[in-house]
Coordinates of C-alpha atoms in Angstrom, one line a residue:
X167 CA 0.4 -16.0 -29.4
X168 CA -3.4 -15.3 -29.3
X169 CA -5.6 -14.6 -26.7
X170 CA -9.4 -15.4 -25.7
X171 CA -11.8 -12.7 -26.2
X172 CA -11.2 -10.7 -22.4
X173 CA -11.3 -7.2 -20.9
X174 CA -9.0 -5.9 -17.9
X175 CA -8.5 -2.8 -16.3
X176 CA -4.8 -1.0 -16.8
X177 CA -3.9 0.5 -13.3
X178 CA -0.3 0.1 -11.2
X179 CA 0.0 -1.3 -7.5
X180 CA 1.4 2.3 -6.7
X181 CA -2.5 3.5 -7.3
X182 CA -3.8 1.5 -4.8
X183 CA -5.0 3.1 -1.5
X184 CA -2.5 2.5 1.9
X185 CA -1.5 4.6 4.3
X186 CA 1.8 4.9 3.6
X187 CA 2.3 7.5 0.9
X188 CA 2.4 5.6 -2.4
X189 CA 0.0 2.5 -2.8
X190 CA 1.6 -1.2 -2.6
X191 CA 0.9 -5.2 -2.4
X192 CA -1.5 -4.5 0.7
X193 CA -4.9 -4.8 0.9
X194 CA -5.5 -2.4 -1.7
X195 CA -4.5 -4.9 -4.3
X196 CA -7.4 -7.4 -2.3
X197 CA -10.0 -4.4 -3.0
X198 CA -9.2 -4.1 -6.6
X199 CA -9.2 -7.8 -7.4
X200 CA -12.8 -8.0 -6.0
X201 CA -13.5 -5.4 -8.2
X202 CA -12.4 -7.2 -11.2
X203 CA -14.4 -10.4 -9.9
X204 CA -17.3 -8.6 -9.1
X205 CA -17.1 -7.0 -13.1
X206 CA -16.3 -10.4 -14.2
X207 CA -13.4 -9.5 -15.9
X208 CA -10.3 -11.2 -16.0
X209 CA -6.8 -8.6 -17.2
X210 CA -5.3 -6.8 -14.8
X211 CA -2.3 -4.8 -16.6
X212 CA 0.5 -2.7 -14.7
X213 CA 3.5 -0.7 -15.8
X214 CA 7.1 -2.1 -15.1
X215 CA 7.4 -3.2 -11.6
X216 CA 11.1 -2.3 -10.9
X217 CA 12.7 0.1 -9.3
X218 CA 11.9 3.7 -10.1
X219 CA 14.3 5.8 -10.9
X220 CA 14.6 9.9 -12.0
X221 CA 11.2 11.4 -11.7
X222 CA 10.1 8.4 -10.2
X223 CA 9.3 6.7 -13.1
X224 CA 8.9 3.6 -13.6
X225 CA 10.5 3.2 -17.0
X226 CA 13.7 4.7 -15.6
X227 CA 15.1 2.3 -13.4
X228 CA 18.4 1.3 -11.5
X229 CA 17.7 -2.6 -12.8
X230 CA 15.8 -4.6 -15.3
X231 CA 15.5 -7.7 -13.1
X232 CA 14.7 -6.2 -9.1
X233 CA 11.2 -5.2 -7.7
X234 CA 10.3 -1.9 -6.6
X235 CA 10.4 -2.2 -2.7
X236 CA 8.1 0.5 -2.0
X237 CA 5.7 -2.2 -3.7
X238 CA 6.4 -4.3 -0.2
X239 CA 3.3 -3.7 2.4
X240 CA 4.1 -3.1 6.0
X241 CA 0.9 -4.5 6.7
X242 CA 2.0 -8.1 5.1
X243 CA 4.9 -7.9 7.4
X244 CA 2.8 -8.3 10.4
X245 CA 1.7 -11.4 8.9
X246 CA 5.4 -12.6 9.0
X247 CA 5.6 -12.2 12.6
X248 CA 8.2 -9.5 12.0
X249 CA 5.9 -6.3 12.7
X250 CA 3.9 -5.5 15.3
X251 CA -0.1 -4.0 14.5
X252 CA 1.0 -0.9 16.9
X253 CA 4.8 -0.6 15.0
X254 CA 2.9 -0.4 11.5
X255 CA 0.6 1.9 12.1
X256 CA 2.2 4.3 14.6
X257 CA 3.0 6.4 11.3
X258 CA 0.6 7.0 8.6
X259 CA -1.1 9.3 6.4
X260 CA -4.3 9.5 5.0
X261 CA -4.7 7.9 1.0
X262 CA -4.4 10.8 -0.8
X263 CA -5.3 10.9 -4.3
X264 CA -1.5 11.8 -5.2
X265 CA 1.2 9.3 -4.4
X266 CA 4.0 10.8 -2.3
X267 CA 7.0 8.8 -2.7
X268 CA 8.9 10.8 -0.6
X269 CA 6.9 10.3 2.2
X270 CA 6.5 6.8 1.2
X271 CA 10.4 6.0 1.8
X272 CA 10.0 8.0 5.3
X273 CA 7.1 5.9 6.8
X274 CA 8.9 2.1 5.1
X275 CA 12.3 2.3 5.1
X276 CA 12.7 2.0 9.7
X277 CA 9.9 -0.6 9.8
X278 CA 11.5 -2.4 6.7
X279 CA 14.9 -2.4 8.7
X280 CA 13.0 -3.3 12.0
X281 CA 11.4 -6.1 10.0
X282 CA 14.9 -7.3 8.7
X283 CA 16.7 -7.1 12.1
X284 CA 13.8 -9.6 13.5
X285 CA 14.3 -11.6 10.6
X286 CA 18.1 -12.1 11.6
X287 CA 17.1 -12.4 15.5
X288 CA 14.5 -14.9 14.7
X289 CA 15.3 -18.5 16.2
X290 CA 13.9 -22.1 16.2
X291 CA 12.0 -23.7 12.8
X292 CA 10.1 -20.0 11.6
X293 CA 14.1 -19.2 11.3
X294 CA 15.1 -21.6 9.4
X295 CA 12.3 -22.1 6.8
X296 CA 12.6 -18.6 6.2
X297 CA 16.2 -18.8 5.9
X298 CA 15.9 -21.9 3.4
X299 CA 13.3 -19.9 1.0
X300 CA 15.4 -16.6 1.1
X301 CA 18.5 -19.0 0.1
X302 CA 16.6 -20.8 -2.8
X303 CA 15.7 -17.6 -4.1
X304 CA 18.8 -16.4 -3.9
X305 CA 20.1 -19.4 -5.7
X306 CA 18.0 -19.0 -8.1
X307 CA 18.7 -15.3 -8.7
X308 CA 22.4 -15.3 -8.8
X309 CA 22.6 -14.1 -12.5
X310 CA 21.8 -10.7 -11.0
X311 CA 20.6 -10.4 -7.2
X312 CA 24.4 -10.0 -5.8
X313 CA 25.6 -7.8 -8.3
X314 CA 22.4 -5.5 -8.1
X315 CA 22.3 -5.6 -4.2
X316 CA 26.3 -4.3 -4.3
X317 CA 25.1 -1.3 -7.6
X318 CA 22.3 -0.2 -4.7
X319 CA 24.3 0.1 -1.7
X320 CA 27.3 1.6 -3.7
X321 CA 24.8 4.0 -5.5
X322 CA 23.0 5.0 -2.1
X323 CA 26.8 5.8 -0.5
X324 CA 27.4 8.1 -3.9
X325 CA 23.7 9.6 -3.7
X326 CA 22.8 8.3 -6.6
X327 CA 25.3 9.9 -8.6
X328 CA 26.3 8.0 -12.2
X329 CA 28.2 4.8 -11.8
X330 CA 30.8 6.6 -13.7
X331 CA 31.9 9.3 -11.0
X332 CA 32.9 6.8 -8.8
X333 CA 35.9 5.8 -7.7
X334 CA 37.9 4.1 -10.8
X335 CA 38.1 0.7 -9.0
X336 CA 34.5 0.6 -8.6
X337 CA 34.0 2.0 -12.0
X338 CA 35.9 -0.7 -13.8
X339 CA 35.0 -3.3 -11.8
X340 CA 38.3 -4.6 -10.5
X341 CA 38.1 -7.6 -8.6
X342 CA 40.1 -5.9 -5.7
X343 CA 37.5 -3.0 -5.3
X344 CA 34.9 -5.2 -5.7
X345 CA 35.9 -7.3 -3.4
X346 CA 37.0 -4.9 -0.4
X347 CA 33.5 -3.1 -1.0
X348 CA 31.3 -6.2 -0.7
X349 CA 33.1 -7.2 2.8
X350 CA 32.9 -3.5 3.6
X351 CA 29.0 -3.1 2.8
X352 CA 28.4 -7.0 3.5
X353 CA 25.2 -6.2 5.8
X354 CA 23.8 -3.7 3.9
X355 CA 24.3 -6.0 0.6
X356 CA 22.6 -8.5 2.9
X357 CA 19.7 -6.4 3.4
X358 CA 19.1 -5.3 0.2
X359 CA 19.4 -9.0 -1.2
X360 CA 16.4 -9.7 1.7
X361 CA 14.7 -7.0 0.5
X362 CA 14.2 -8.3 -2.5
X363 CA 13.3 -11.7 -1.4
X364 CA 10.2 -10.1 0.4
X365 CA 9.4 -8.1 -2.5
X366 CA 9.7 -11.3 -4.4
X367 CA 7.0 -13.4 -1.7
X368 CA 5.0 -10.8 -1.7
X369 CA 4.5 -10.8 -5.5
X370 CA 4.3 -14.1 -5.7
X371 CA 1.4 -14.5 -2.9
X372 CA -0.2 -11.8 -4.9
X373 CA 0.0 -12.9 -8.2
X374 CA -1.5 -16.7 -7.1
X375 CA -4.5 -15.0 -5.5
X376 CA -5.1 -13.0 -8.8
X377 CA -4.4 -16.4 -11.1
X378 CA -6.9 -18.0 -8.5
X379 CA -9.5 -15.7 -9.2
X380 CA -9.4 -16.2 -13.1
X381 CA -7.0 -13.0 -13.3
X382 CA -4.4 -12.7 -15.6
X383 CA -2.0 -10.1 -14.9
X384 CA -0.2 -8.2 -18.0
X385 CA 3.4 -6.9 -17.6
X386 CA 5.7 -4.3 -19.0
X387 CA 9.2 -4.2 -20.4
X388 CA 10.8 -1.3 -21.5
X389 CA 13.0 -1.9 -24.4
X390 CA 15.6 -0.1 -23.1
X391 CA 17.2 0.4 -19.8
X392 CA 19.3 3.2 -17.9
X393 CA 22.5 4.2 -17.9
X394 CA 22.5 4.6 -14.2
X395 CA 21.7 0.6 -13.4
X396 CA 23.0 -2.3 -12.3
X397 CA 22.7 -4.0 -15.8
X398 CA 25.3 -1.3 -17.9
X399 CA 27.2 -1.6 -14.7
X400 CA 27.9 -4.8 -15.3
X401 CA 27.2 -5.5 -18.7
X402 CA 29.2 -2.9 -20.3
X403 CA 30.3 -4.5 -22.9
X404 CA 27.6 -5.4 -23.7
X405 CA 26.4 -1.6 -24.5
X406 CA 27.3 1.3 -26.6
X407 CA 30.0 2.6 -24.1
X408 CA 33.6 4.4 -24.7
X409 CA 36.3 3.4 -22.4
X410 CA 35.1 5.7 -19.3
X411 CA 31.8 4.1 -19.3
X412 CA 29.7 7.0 -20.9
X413 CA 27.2 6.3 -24.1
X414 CA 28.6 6.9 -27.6
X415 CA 25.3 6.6 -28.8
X416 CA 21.6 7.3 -26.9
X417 CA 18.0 6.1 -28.0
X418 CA 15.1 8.6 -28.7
X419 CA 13.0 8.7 -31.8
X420 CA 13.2 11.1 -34.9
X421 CA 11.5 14.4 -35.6
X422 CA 7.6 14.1 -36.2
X423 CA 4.2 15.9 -36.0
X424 CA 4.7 16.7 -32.5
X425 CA 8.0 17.7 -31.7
X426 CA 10.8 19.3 -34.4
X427 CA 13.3 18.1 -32.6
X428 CA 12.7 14.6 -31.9
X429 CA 12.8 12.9 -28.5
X430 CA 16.2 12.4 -27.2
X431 CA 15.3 9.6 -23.9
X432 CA 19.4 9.4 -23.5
X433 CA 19.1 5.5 -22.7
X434 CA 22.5 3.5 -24.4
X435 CA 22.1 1.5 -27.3
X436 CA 22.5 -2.2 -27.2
X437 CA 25.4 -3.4 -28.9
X438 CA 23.9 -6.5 -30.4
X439 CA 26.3 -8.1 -32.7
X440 CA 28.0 -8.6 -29.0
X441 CA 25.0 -9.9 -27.8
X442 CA 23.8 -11.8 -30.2
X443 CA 27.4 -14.2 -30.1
X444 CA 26.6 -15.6 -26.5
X445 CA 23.0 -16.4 -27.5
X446 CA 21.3 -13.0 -26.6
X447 CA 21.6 -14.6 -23.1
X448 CA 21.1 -11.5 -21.2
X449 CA 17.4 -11.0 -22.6
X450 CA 16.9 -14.6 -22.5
X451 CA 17.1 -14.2 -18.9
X452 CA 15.6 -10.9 -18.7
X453 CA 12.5 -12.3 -20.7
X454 CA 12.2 -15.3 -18.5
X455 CA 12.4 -13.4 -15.2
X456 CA 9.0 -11.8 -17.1
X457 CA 7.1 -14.4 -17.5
X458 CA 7.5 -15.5 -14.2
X459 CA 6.3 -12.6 -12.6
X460 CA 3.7 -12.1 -14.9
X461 CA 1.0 -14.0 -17.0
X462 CA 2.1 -11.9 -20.2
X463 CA 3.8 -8.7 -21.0
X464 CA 3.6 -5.6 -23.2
X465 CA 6.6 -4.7 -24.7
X466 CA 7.5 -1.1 -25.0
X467 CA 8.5 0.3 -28.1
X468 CA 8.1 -2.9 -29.9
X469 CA 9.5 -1.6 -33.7
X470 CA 13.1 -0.6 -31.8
X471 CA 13.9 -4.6 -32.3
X472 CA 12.9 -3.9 -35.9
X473 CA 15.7 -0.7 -36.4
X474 CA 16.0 2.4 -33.8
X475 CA 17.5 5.7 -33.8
X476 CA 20.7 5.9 -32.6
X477 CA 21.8 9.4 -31.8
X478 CA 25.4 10.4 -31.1
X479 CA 25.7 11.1 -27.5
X480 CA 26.8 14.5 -27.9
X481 CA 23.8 15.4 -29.5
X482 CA 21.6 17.8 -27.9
X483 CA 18.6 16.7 -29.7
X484 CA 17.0 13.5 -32.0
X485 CA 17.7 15.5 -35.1
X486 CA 20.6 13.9 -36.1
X487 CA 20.0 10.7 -35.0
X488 CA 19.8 7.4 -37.9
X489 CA 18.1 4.4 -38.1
X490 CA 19.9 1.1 -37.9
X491 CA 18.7 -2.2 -38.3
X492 CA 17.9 -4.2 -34.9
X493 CA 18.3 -8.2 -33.9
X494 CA 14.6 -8.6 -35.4
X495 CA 13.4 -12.7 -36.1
X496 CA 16.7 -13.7 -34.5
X497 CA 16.2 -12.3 -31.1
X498 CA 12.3 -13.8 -30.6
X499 CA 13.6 -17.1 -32.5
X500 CA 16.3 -17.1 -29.8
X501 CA 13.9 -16.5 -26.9
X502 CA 10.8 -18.6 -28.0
X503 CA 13.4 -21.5 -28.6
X504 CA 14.8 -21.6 -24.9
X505 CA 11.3 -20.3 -23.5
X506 CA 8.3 -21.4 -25.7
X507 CA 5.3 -19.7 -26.2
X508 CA 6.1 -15.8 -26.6
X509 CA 2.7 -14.1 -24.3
X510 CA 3.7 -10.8 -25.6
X511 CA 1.6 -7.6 -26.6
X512 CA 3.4 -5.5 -28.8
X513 CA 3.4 -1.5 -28.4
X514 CA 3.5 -0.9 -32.0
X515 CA 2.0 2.4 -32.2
X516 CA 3.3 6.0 -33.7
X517 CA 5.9 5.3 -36.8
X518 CA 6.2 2.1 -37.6
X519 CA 6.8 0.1 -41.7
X520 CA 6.2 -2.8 -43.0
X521 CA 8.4 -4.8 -41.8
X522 CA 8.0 -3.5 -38.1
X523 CA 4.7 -5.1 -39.2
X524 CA 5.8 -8.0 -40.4
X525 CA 7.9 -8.5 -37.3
X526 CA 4.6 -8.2 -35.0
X527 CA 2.4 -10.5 -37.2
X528 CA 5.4 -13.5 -38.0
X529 CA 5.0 -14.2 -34.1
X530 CA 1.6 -13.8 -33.9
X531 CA 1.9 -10.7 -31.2
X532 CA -1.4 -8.9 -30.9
X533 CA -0.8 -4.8 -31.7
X534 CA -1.9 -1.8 -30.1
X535 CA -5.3 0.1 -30.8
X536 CA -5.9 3.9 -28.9
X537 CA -9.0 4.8 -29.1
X538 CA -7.9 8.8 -28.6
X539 CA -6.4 8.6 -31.8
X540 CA -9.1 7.4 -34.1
X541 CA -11.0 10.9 -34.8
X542 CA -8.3 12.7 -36.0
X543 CA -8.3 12.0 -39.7
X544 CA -11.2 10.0 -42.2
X545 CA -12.6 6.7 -42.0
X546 CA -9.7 5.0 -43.3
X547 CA -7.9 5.5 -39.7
X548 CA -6.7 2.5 -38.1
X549 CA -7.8 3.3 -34.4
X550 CA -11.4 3.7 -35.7
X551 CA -12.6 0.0 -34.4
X552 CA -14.3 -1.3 -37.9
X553 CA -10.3 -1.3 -39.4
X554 CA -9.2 -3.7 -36.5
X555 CA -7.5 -7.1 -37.0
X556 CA -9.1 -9.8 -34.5
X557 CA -5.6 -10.2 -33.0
X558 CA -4.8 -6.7 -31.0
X559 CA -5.8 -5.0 -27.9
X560 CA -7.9 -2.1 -27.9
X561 CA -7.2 1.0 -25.1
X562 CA -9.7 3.9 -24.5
X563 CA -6.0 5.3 -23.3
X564 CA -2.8 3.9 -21.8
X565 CA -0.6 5.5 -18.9
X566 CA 0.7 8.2 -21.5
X567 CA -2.7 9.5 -22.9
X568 CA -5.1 12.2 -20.9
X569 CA -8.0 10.7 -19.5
X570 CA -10.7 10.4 -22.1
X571 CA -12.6 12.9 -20.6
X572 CA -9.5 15.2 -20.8
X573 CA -8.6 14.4 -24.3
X574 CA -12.3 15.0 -25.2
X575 CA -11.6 18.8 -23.2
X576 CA -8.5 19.3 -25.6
X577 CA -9.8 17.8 -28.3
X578 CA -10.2 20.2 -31.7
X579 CA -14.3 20.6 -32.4
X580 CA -13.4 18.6 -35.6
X581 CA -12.4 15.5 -33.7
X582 CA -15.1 15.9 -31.3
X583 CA -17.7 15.8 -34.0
X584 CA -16.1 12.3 -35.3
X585 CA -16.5 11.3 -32.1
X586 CA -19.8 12.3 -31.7
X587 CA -21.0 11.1 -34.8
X588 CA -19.0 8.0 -34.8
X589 CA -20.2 6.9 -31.1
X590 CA -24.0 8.4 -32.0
X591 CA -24.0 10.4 -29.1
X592 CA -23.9 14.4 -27.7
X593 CA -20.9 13.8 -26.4
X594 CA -21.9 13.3 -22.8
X595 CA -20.6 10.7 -20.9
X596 CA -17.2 10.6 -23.2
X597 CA -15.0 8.3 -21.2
X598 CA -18.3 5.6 -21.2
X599 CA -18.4 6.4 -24.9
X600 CA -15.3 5.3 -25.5
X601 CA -15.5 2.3 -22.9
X602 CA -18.6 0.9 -25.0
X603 CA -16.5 1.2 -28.5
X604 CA -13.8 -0.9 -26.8
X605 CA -16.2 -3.4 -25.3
X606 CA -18.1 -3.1 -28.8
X607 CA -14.6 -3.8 -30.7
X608 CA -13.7 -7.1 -32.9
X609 CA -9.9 -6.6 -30.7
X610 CA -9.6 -9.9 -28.5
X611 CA -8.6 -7.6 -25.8
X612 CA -9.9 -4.4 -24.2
X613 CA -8.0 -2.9 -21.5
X614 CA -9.6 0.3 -19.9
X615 CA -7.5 2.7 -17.5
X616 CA -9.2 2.6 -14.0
X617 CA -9.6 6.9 -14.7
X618 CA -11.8 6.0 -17.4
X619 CA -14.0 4.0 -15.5
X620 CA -14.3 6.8 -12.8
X621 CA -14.4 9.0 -15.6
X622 CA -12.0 11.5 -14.2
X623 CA -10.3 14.5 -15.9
X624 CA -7.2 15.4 -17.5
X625 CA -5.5 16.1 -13.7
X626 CA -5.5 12.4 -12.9
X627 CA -3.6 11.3 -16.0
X628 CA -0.8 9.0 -15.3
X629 CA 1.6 10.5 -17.4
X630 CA 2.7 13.2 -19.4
X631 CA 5.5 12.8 -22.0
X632 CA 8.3 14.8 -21.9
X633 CA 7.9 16.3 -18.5
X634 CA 8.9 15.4 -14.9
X635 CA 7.5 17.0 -11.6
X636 CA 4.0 15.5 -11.7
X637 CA 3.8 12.2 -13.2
X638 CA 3.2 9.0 -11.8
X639 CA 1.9 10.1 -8.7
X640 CA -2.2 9.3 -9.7
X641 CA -3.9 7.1 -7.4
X642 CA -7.4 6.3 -6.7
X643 CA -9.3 6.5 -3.2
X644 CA -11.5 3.8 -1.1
X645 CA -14.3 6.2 -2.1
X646 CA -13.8 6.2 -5.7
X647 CA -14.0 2.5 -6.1
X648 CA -17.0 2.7 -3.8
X649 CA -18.7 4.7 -6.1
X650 CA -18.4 3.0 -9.5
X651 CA -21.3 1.8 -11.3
X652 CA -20.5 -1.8 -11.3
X653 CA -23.6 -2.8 -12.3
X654 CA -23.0 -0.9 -15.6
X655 CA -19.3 -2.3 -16.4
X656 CA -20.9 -6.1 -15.4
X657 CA -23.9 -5.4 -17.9
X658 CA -21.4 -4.1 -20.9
X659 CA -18.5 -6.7 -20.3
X660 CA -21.8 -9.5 -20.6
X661 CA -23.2 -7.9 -23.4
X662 CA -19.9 -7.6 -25.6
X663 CA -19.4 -11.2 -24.6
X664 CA -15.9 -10.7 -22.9
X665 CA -16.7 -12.0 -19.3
X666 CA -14.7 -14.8 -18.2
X667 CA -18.1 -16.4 -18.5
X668 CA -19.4 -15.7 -22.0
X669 CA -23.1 -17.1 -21.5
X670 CA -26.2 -15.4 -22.9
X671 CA -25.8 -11.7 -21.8
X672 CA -28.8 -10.0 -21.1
X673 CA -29.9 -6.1 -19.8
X674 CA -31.2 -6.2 -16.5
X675 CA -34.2 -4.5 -15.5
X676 CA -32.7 -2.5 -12.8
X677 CA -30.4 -1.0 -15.0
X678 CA -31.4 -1.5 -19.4
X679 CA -28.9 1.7 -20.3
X680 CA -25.7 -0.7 -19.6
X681 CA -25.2 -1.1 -23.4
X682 CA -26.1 1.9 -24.4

């Protein structure tokens, strides 16, 4: 599926400012999207929005279908008439420029059980409408909302210990255990189920002013998903398991350039034969639970539907991993028939072949282009923007790359004279450098990190493969937004004709270095 020539700005709701430890739905969200406006640009791309997981990533989650509820604002709340002003802000903290999400589950967990016991307590017709809507979308949800609500409150009892170290009733899934636990935990299943109703409204609410605004918003979806979730829970079958529930086999990707050992990420393997015999209904749903929430989505490592490496589980490292052939044309056939249109960007960047290629271009998915990793070889590089197709989307960086200022720090002198040379420029001002190229770029899309446009360094990255301790706490400040040159980004979003209205750009005279 193509899309219009448009730029956007990459940056997750858990950068927003609030005053409650990690950023949310709040009016944070309300800031940036009058940033966007004011730019006149119309992407707004965020990593995956469920919940986090080990190291509090986002791509390690305990579902592939719930919402984050440390996304939920307090402040919304009031608006439900379930919060007070005083009872939302008698704790806060100031909006740091590093997300604690410890302190983030301190300050919302009592008001988001405060706000749940008035929901309960509520009478007259507030009650019921609220009741009918939280039914509906529990209705609507029942392929995985109950089951996910029981994995969360059985998980937070264990402390988050593997679903496999619990008791073997619970672990099998016997209808008796099952059973005796959800009239056992019934309220707290009830609350978590509410939770993510709210988390749901509040999404929704969001996304509609967004769409209103001329915003599109791009997704994520990680190809694979953890051991430790709801979804291998349940679906075990449906997984490279043995009979005790553990992985026979674990994803990762093969020795290369950087590492001489591979990555080992530890995720299970699909077992697709299995899935592929009741229609690939599990991603069916999965896909279509996307596209609601989101206008279109980037799929993460894109050429794992093409083959993968599947590494034996007891397998300290990727080396002796193999490749074997995924569900390829017959999983997108599958989807696009009970969907339609496919909105999906594929991540199709370190190894991929032909036929990963082929894969991408048969559906018409737009690719992946990184700026950072165009000045590391000759002209004949496929980041360098003069070898793009029309159909991809261009990145100065994405949530795993340094800032572009920091990669420029780290860069070897040989890349930074390609860069130099390439961009005509001393090298100043790297991250706008970069920025213009993007703009500049045949790519339909250009998606610019928010650190870029602040120009930050290397210490406000996102992310850094292969570690924990650090990542995904970045966030930006009220000041920082203050303090961007808006003028600038309007004057080079008009120039390279990718404003949502692509009239006859011009320089102004208040500011004639925008498109330089």
């Amino acid at each position: 599926m193509r899309f219009p020539r448009s730029c956007g700005i990459l940056v997750h709701p858990t950068s927003f400012p609030s005053p409650f430890g990690t950023g949310d739905f709040g009016p944070g969200a309300d800031s940036f999207f009058e940033l966007l406006e004011q730019t006149n640009q119309s992407i707004w791309q965020v990593l995956p929005l469920t919940p986090i997981g080990y190291g509090d990533s986002p791509y390690a989650s305990y579902s592939a279908f719930a919402g984050n509820t440390l996304l939920i604002s307090p402040e919304r709340l009031i608006e439900q008439g379930w919060l007070t002003h005083d009872e939302v802000y008698a704790h806060t903290v100031e909006s740091h420029w590093k997300a604690d999400y410890g302190m983030s589950r301190q300050l919302r967990e009592p008001l988001f059980r405060l706000a749940y016991n008035r929901f309960k307590a509520q009478k007259g017709g507030g009650k019921k409408a609220h009741k009918r809507q939280m039914d509906a979308y529990t209705h609507a949800n029942q392929h995985w909302l109950p089951e996910y609500a029981l994995f969360i409150t059985l998980a937070q009892e264990a402390n988050f210990s593997p679903w496999t170290t619990w008791d073997a009733g619970l672990r099998k899934r016997t209808k008796t255990a099952l059973d005796k636990a959800r009239s056992h935990y019934d309220e707290e299943i009830d609350y978590q189920m509410w939770l993510q109703w709210v988390f749901s409204t509040q999404w929704s609410a969001l996304k509609k002013r967004a769409n209103d605004k001329g915003i599109r918003i791009v997704g994520d979806i990680p190809i694979f998903v953890d051991h430790n979730s709801a979804d291998v829970w349940v679906h075990c079958k449906q997984f490279a398991l043995d009979k005790d529930g553990h992985p026979t086999h674990v994803a990762g990707v093969p020795p290369d350039y950087f590492s001489e050992t591979g990555q080992r990420w530890g995720n299970p393997h699909y077992r697709w034969a299995t899935m592929a015999k009741d229609g690939y209904s599990w991603w069916v749903q999965r896909f279509a639970q996307m596209f609601h929430l989101f206008d279109a989505i980037r799929v993460d490592h894109f050429r794992g539907f093409d083959e993968y490496w599947e590494i034996p589980a007891d397998e300290p490292t990727a080396i002796h991993g193999r490749w074997v052939k995924g569900p390829r044309h017959d999983l997108f056939e599958t989807i696009r028939e009970k969907l339609g249109d496919l909105p999906i960007i594929a991540e199709d960047l370190g190894l991929t072949t032909p036929t990963v290629e082929q894969l991408r271009d048969d559906f018409d998915f737009p690719g992946m282009k990184i700026l950072q990793f165009a000045f590391d070889s000759d002209e004949s590089n496929s980041f360098l923007p003069h070898n793009y197709p029309q159909n991809c989307v261009v990145y100065t960086g994405t949530h795993d790359n340094d800032t572009s200022v920091g990669w420029y720090d780290q860069a070897s002198e040989e890349e930074r004279h390609r860069m130099r040379v390439y961009t005509r420029s001393s090298g100043d001002d790297v991250a706008w450098q970069l920025i213009r190229l993007a703009m500049y770029s045949t790519a339909d899309q250009a998606i610019i990190p928010l650190q870029d446009y602040l120009a930050l360094p290397g210490e406000h990255r996102m992310n850094f493969p292969g570690t924990v301790g650090s990542n995904w706490k970045w966030r930006h400040t009220p000041q920082m937004l203050d303090n961007l040159d808006r003028d600038r980004m309007r004057e080079l979003i008009s120039l390279s004709y990718r404003g949502r209205d692509k009239g006859n750009p011009a320089v102004s005279a208040s500011n004639p270095s925008a498109g330089k």
